[in-house]
Short mmCIF file of C-alpha atoms in Angstrom, two decimals:
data_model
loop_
_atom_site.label_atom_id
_atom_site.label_comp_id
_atom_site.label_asym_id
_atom_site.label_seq_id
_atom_site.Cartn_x
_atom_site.Cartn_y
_atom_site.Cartn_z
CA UNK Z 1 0.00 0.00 0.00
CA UNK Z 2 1.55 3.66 -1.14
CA UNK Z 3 1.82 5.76 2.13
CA UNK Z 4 0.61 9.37 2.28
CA UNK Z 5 4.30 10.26 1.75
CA UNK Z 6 4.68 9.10 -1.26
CA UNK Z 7 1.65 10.03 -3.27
CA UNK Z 8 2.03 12.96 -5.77
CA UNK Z 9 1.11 15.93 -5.05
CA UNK Z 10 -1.84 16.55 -7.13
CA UNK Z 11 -3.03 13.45 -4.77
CA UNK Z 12 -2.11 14.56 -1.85
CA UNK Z 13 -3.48 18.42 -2.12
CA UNK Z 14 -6.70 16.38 -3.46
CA UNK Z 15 -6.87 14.43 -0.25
CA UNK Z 16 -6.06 17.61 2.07
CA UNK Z 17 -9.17 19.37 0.28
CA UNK Z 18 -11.21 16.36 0.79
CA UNK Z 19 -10.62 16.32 4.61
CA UNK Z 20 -11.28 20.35 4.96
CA UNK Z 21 -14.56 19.53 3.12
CA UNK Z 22 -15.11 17.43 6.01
CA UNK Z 23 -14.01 19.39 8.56
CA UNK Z 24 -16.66 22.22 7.69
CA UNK Z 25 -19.25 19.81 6.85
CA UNK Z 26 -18.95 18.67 10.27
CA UNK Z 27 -19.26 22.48 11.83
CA UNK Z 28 -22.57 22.72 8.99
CA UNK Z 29 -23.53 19.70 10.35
CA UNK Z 30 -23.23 20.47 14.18
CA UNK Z 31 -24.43 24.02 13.97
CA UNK Z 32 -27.85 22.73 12.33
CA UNK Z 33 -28.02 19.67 14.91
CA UNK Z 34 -27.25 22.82 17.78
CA UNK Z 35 -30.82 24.58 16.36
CA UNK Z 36 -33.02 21.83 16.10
CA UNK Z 37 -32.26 20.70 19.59
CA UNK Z 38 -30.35 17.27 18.75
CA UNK Z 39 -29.62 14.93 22.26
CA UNK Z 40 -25.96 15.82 23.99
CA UNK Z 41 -24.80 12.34 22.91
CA UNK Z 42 -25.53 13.40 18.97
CA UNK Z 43 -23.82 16.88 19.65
CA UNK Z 44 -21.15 15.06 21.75
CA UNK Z 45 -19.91 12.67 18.51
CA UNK Z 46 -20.44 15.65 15.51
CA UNK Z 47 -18.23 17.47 17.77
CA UNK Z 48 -15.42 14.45 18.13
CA UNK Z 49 -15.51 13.76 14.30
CA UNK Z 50 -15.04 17.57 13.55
CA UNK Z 51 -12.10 17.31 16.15
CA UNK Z 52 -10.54 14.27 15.05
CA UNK Z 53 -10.67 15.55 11.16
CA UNK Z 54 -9.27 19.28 12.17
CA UNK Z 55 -6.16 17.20 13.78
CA UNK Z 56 -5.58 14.77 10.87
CA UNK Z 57 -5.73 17.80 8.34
CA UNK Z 58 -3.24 19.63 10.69
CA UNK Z 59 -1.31 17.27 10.78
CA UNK Z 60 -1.05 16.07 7.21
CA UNK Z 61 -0.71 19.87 6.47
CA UNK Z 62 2.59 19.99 8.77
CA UNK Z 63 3.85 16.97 6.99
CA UNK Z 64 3.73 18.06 3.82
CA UNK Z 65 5.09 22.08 4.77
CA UNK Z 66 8.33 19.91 6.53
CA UNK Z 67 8.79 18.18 3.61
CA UNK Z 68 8.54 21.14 1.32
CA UNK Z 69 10.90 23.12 3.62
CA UNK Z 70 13.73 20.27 3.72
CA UNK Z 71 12.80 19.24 7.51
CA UNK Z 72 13.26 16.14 8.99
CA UNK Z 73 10.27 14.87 10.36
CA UNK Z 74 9.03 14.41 14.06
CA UNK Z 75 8.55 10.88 14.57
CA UNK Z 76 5.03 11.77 15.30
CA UNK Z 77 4.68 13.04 11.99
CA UNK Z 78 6.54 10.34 10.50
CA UNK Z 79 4.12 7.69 11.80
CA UNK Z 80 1.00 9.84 10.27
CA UNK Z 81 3.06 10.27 6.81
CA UNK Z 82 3.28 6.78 6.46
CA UNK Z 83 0.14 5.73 6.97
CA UNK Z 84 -1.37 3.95 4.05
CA UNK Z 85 -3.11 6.83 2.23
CA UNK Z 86 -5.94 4.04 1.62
CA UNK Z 87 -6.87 4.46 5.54
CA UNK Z 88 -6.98 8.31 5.00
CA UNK Z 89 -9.48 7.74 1.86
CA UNK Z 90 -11.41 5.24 4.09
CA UNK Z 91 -11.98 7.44 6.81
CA UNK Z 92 -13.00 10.52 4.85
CA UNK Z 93 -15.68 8.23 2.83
CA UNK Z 94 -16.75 7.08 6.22
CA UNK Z 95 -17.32 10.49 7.37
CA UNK Z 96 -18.80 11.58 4.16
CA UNK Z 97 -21.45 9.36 4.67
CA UNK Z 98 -22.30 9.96 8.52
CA UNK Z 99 -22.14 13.37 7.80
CA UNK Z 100 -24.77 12.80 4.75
CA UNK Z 101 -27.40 10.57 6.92
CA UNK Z 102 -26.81 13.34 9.89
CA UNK Z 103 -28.16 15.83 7.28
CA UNK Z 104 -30.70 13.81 5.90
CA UNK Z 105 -31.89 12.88 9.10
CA UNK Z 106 -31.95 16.39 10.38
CA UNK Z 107 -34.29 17.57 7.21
CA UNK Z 108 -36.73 15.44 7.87
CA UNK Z 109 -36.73 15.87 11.59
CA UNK Z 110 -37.26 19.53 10.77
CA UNK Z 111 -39.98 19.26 8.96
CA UNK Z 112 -41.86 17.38 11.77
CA UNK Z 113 -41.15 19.56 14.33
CA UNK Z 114 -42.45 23.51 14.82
CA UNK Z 115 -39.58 25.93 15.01
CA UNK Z 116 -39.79 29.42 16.45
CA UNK Z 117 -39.92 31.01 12.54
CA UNK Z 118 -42.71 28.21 12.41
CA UNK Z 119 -44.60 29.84 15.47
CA UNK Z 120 -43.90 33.31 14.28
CA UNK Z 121 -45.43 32.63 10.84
CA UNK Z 122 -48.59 30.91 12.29
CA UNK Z 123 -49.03 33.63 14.68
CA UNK Z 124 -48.77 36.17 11.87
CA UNK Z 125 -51.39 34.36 9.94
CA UNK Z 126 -54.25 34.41 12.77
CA UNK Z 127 -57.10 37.00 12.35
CA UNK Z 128 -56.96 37.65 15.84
CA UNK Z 129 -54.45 40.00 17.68
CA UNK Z 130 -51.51 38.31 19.44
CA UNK Z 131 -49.11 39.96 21.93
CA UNK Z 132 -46.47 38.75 24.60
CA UNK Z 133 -44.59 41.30 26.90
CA UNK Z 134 -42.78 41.56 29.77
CA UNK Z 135 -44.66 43.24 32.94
CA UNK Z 136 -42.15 46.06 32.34
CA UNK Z 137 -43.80 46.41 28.57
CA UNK Z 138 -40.94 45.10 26.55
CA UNK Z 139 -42.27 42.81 23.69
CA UNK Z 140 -41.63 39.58 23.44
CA UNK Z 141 -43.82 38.50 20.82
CA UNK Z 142 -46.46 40.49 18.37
CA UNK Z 143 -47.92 39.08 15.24
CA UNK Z 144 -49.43 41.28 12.59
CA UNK Z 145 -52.74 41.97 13.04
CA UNK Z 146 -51.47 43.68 16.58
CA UNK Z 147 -49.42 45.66 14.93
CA UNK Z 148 -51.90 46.85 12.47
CA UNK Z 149 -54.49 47.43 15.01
CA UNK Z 150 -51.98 49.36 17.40
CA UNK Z 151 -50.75 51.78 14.58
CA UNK Z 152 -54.33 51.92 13.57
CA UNK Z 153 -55.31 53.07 17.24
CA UNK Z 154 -52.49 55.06 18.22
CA UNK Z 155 -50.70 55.80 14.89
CA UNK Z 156 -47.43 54.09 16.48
CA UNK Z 157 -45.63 51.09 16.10
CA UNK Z 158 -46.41 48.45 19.17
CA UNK Z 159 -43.38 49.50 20.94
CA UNK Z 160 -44.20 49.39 24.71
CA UNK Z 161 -47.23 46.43 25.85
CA UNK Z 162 -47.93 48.27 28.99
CA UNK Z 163 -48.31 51.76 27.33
CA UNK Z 164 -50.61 50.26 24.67
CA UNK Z 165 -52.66 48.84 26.87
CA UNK Z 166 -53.29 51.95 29.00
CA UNK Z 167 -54.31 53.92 26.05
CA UNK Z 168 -56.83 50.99 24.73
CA UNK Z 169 -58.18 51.25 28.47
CA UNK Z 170 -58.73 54.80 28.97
CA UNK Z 171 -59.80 54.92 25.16
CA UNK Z 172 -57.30 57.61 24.13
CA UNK Z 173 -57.30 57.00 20.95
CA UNK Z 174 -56.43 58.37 17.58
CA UNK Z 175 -59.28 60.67 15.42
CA UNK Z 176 -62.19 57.92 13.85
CA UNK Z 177 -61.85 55.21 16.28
CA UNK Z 178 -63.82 55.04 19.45
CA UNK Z 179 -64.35 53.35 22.72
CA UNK Z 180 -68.20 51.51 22.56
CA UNK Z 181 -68.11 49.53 26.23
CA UNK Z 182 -65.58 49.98 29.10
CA UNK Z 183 -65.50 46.69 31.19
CA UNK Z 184 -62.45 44.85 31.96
CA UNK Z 185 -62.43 43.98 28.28
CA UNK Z 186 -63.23 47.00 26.34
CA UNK Z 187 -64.92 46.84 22.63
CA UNK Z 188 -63.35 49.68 20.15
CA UNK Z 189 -64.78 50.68 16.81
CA UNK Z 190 -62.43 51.75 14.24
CA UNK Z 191 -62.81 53.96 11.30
CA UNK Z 192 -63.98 51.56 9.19
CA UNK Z 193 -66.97 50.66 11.67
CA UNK Z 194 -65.19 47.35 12.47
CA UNK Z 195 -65.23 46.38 16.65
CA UNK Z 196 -62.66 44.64 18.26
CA UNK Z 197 -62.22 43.12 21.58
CA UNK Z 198 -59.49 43.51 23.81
CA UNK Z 199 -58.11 41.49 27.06
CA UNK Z 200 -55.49 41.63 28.69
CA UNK Z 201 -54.13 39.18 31.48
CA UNK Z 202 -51.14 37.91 33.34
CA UNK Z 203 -49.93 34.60 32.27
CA UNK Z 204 -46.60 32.12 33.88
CA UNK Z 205 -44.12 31.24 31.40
CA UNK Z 206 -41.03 29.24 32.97
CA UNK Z 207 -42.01 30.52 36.65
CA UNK Z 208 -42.13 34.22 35.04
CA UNK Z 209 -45.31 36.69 35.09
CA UNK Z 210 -46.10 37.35 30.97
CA UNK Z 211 -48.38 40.33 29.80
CA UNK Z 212 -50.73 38.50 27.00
CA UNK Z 213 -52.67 40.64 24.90
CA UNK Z 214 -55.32 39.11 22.52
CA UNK Z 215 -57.68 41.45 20.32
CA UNK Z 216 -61.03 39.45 19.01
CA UNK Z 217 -62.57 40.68 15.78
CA UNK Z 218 -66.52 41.42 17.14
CA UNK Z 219 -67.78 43.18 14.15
CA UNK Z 220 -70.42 40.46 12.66
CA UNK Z 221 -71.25 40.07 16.49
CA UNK Z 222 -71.71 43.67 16.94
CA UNK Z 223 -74.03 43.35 13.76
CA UNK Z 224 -76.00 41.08 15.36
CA UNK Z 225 -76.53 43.14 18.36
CA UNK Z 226 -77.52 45.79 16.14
CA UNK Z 227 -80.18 43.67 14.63
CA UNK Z 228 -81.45 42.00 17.40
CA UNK Z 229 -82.19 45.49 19.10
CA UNK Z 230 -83.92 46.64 16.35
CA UNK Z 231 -85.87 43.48 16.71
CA UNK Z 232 -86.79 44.31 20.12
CA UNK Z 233 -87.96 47.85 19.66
CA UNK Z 234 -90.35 46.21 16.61
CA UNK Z 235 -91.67 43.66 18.90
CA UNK Z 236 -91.80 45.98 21.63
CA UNK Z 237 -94.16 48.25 18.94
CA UNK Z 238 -96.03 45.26 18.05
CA UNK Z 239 -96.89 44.66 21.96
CA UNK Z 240 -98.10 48.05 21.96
CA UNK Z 241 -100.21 47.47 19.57
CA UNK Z 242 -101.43 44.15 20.40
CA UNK Z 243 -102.17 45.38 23.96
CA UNK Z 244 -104.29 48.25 22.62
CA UNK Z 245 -106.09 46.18 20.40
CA UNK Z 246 -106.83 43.84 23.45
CA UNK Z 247 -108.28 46.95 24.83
CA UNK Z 248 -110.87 47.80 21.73
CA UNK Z 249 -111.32 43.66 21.78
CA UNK Z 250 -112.20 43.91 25.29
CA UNK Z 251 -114.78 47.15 24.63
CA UNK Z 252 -116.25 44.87 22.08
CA UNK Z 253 -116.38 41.80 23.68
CA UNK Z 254 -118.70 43.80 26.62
CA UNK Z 255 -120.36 45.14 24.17
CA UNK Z 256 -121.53 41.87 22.62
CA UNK Z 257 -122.02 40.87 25.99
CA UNK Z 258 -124.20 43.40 26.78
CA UNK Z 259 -125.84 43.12 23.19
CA UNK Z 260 -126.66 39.59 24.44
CA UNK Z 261 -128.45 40.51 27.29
CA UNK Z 262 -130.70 42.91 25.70
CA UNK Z 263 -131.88 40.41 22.83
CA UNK Z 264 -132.08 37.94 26.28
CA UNK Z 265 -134.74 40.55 27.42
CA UNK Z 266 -135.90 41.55 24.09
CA UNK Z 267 -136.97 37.71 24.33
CA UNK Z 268 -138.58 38.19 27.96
CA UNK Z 269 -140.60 41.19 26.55
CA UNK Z 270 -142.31 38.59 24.24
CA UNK Z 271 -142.51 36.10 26.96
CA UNK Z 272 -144.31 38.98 28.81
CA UNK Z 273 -146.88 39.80 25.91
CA UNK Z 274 -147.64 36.38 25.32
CA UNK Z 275 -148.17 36.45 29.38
CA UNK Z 276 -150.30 39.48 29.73
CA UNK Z 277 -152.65 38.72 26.56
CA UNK Z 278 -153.21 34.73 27.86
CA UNK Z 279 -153.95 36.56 31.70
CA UNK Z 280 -156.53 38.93 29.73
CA UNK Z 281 -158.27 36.38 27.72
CA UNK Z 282 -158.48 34.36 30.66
CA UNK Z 283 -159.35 36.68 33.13
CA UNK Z 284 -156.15 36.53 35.64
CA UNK Z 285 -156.67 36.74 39.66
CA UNK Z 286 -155.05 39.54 41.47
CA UNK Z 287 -151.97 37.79 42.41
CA UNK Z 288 -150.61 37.25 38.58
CA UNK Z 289 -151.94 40.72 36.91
CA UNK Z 290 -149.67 41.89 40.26
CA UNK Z 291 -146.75 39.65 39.07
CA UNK Z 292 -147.82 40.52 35.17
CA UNK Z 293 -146.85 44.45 36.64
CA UNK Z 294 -144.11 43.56 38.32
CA UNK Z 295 -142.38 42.06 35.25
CA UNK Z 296 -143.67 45.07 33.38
CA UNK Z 297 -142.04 47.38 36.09
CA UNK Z 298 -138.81 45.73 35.66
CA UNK Z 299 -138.40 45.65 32.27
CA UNK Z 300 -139.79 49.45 31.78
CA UNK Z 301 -136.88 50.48 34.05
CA UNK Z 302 -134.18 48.31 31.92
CA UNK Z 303 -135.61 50.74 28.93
CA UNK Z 304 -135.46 53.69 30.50
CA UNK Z 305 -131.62 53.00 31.75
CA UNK Z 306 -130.96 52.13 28.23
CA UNK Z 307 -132.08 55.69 27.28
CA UNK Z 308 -129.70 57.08 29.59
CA UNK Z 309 -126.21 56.32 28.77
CA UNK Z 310 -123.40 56.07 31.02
CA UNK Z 311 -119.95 54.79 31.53
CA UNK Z 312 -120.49 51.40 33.58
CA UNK Z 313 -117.85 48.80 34.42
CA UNK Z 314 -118.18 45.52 33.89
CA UNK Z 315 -119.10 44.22 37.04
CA UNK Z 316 -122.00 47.01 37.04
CA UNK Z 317 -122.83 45.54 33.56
CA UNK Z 318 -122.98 41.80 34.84
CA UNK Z 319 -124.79 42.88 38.12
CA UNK Z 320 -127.57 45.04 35.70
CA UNK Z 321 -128.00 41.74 33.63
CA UNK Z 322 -128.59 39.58 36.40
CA UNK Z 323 -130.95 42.06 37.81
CA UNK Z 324 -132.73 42.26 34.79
CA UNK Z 325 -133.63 38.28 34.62
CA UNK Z 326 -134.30 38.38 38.49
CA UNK Z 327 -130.97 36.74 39.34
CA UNK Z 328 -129.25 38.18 42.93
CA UNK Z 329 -125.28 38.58 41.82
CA UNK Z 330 -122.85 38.19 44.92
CA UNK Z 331 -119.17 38.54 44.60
CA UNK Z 332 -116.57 37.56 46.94
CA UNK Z 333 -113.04 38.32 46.32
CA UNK Z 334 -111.57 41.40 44.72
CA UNK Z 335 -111.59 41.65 40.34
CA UNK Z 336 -108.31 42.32 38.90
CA UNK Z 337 -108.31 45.88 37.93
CA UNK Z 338 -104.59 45.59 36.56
CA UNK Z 339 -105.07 42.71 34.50
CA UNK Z 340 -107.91 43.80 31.71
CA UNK Z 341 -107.35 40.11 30.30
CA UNK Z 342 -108.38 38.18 33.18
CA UNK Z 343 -111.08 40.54 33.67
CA UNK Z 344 -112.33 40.34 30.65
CA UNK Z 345 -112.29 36.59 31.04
CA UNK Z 346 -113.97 36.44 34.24
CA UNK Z 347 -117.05 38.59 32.81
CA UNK Z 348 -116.94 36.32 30.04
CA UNK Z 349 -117.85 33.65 31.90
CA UNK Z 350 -119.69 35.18 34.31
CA UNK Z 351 -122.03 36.12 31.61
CA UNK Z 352 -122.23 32.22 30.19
CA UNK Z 353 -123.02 31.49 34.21
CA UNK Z 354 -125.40 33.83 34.07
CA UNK Z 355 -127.74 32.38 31.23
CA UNK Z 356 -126.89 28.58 32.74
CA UNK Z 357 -128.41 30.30 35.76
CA UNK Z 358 -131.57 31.49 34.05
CA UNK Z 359 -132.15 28.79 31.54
CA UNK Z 360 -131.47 25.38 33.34
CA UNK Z 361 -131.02 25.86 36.87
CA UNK Z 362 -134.27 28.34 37.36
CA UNK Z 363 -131.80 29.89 39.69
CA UNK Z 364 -132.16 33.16 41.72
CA UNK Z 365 -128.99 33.77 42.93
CA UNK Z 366 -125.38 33.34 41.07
CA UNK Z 367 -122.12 33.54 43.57
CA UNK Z 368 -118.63 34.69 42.07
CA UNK Z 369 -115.70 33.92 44.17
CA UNK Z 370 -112.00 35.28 43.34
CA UNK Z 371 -109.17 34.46 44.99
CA UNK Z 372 -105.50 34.91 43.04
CA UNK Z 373 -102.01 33.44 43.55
CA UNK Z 374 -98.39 34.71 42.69
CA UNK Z 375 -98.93 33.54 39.24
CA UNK Z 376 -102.77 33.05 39.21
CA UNK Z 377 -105.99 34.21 39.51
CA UNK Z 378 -108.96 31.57 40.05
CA UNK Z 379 -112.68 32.31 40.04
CA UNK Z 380 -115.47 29.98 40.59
CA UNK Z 381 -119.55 30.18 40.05
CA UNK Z 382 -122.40 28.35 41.45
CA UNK Z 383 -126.00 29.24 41.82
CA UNK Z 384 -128.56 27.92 44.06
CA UNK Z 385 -130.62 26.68 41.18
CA UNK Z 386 -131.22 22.96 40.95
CA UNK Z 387 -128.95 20.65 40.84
CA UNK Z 388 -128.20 18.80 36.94
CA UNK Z 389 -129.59 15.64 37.20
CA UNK Z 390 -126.49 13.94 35.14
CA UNK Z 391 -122.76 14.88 33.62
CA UNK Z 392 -123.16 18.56 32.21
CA UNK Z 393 -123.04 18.43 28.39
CA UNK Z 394 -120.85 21.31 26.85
CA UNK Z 395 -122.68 23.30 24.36
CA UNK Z 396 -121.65 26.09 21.83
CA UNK Z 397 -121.40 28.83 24.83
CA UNK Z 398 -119.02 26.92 27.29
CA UNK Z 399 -116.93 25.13 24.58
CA UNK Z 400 -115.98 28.38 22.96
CA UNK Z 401 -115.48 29.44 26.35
CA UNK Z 402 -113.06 26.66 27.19
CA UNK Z 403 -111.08 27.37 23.81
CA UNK Z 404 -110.54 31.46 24.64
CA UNK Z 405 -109.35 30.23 28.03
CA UNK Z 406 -107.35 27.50 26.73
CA UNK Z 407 -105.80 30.24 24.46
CA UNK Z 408 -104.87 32.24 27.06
CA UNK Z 409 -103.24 29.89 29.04
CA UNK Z 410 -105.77 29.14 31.19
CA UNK Z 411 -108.16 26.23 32.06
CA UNK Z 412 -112.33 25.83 32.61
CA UNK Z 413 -113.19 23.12 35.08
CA UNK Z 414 -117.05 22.24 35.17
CA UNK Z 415 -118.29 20.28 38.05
CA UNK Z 416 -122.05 18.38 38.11
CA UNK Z 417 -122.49 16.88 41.24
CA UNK Z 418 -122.95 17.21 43.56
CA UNK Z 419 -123.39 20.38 42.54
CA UNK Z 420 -123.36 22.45 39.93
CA UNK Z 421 -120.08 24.73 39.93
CA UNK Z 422 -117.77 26.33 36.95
CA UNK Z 423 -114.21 26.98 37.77
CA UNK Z 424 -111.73 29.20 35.78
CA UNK Z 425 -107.53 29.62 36.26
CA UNK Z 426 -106.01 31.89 34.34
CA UNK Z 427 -102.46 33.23 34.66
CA UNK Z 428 -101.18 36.70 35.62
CA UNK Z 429 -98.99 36.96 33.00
CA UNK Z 430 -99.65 35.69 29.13
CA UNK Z 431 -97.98 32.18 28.02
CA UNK Z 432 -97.72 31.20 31.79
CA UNK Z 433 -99.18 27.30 32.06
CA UNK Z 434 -101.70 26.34 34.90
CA UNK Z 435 -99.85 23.26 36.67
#
């Protein structure tokens, strides 16, 4: 085998060059293991090899300058000279190739691991703002949309964290852009009309305090808001409305009511006639021509308190009706004077009680109790008519009844025996079920 000594020198220079190829492909190749964080033990043997090929080329570099000069050669040097130059090749091929699967390696562990240029880039990317300082204000870390938003509100660069978040807090801001809520996390509008969010908070990173920052793009939910108000002032227009048209339907419904009654006596006038013309033909005793004029009495003074208008409530209403069919109404309990609704409800059915009363029970008397809960008011009627003689059959007055109550929330109980009683719950407050 030709020692190193004795190889031309086209050879050897060609070997030297090969082994300071090595030598800075190992300080490539231990700088980029350094960055991504390689184990000691990896670091430990780049770092050897580098070592070991600095000495050989130094000293195959002496060698050769000895030579050159006319020097006789250390021993050392002597042994290293004549060294097989094979064993020189062999170990720079071997190191070639470590250093080649170290760099191969180290690519593809870098692409499966996040570096800090990785983490900056993401954190430039996010729509939301993103900043890291120290409790003194220094940034550590602020990604673009921060910076954007910071010049935008202060018409500075995001210098200082602590200073930037004094101005966003007492809303010192620059000409366009505004402060909307001040809470521990304000809302700002910029000039554009867009809304962000900002919070700040401390946060421990490696046992030390951290300023974060975030800013939250709120615009489509300040939209919303927007909307939804609007909403609510239309629906609180439409309740408005809907209550005064419960008023007019209330005036109507008393109306009818009252229309009712007077085609109820319209009917008794005829009842009368027929009376008073079968008492005449027949010659009636004292006692019914005085009941014939009592009738006639009655009904005369219904007429002549129709000729007379007045404003009457409703109670006055139901207690004229009842007086005008000869029925005694008693009420116990106080009606709800706040709640038109139930009241409404309660004459409603007082009403339909009424002409049960004077139809099937022959009754001369029709009690209305009233008692009310937090949530409910509860009214029950009963004459002292006589009693139904089987299960009360609903007709076209009570079922309609049932289905306004039912509408309302509410619910019509009718009892048979052992006596004959109607019982209505209806709530204080619309859309509020009876249990």
């Amino acid at each position: 085998m030709i020692p190193f000594i004795s190889l031309s020198t086209y050879s050897r220079t060609a070997l030297l060059l090969m082994l300071l190829v090595l030598q800075i492909t190992a300080i490539a190749v231990f700088i980029n293991s350094w960055s991504i964080e390689r184990k000691k033990r990896s670091l430990l043997s780049i770092l050897l090899l580098a070592i070991i090929y600095l000495f050989i080329l130094i000293i195959l570099s002496t060698v050769l300058y000895e030579n050159n000069a006319g020097h006789a050669l250390h021993p050392a040097l002597m042994f290293f000279a004549n060294l097989p130059a094979v064993f020189y090749l062999i170990l720079s091929t071997l190191g070639a190739v470590i250093f080649t699967l170290m760099m191969i390696k180290d690519h593809r562990r870098r692409k499966g691991i996040i570096t800090r240029l990785a983490f900056k880039e993401a954190a430039d990317n996010l729509p939301t703002g993103l900043c890291f300082g120290t409790e003194s204000g220094i940034v550590i870390l602020v990604n673009r949309t921060m910076e954007r938003l910071c010049h935008t509100l202060t018409g500075h660069d995001l210098q200082d964290v602590s200073a930037f978040w004094e101005r966003v807090s007492s809303g010192e801001l620059c000409a366009g852009a505004k402060r909307l809520i001040n809470t521990e996390s304000p809302i700002l509008q910029l000039a554009d009309g867009a809304t962000w969010c900002f919070s700040h908070r401390l946060i421990e990173v490696e046992k030390k305090q951290v300023v974060q920052l975030i800013a939250t793009d709120t615009t489509d939910l300040d939209k919303l808001r927007h909307r939804l108000t609007q909403a609510n002032e239309e629906l609180d227009k439409m309740n408005a409305r809907l209550i005064h048209h419960g008023e007019n339907i209330a005036e109507v419904t008393a109306k009818e009511e009252r229309l009712a009654t007077k085609i109820r006596l319209h009917n008794e006038f005829g009842h009368i006639l027929l009376y008073t013309r079968r008492s005449l033909a027949n010659e009636a005793d004292e006692k019914e021509v005085r009941n014939i004029l009592g009738l006639w009495r009655r009904n005369v003074r219904v007429l002549r308190a129709e000729l007379e208008p007045k404003e009457i409530t409703m109670l006055e209403h139901l207690q004229e009706a009842a007086a005008d069919v000869g029925i005694t109404l008693k009420v116990d309990g106080t009606i709800p004077k706040d709640n038109k609704d139930s009241q409404l409800f309660i004459f409603t059915a007082g009403s339909e009680a009424l002409n049960n009363a004077v139809r099937h029970a022959e009754a001369t008397e029709l009690y209305i109790s009233i008692s009310e809960t937090e949530s409910h008011y509860t009214a029950a009627f009963l004459n002292n008519g006589k009693v139904p003689e089987s299960e009360i059959t609903e007709g076209g007055g009570l079922s309609s009844l049932r289905a306004k109550i039912k509408g309302q929330g509410g619910q019509l109980h009718i009892q048979s025996l052992p006596f004959y009683q109607m019982t209505i719950t209806l709530p204080k407050r619309k859309g509020v079920k009876d249990d």
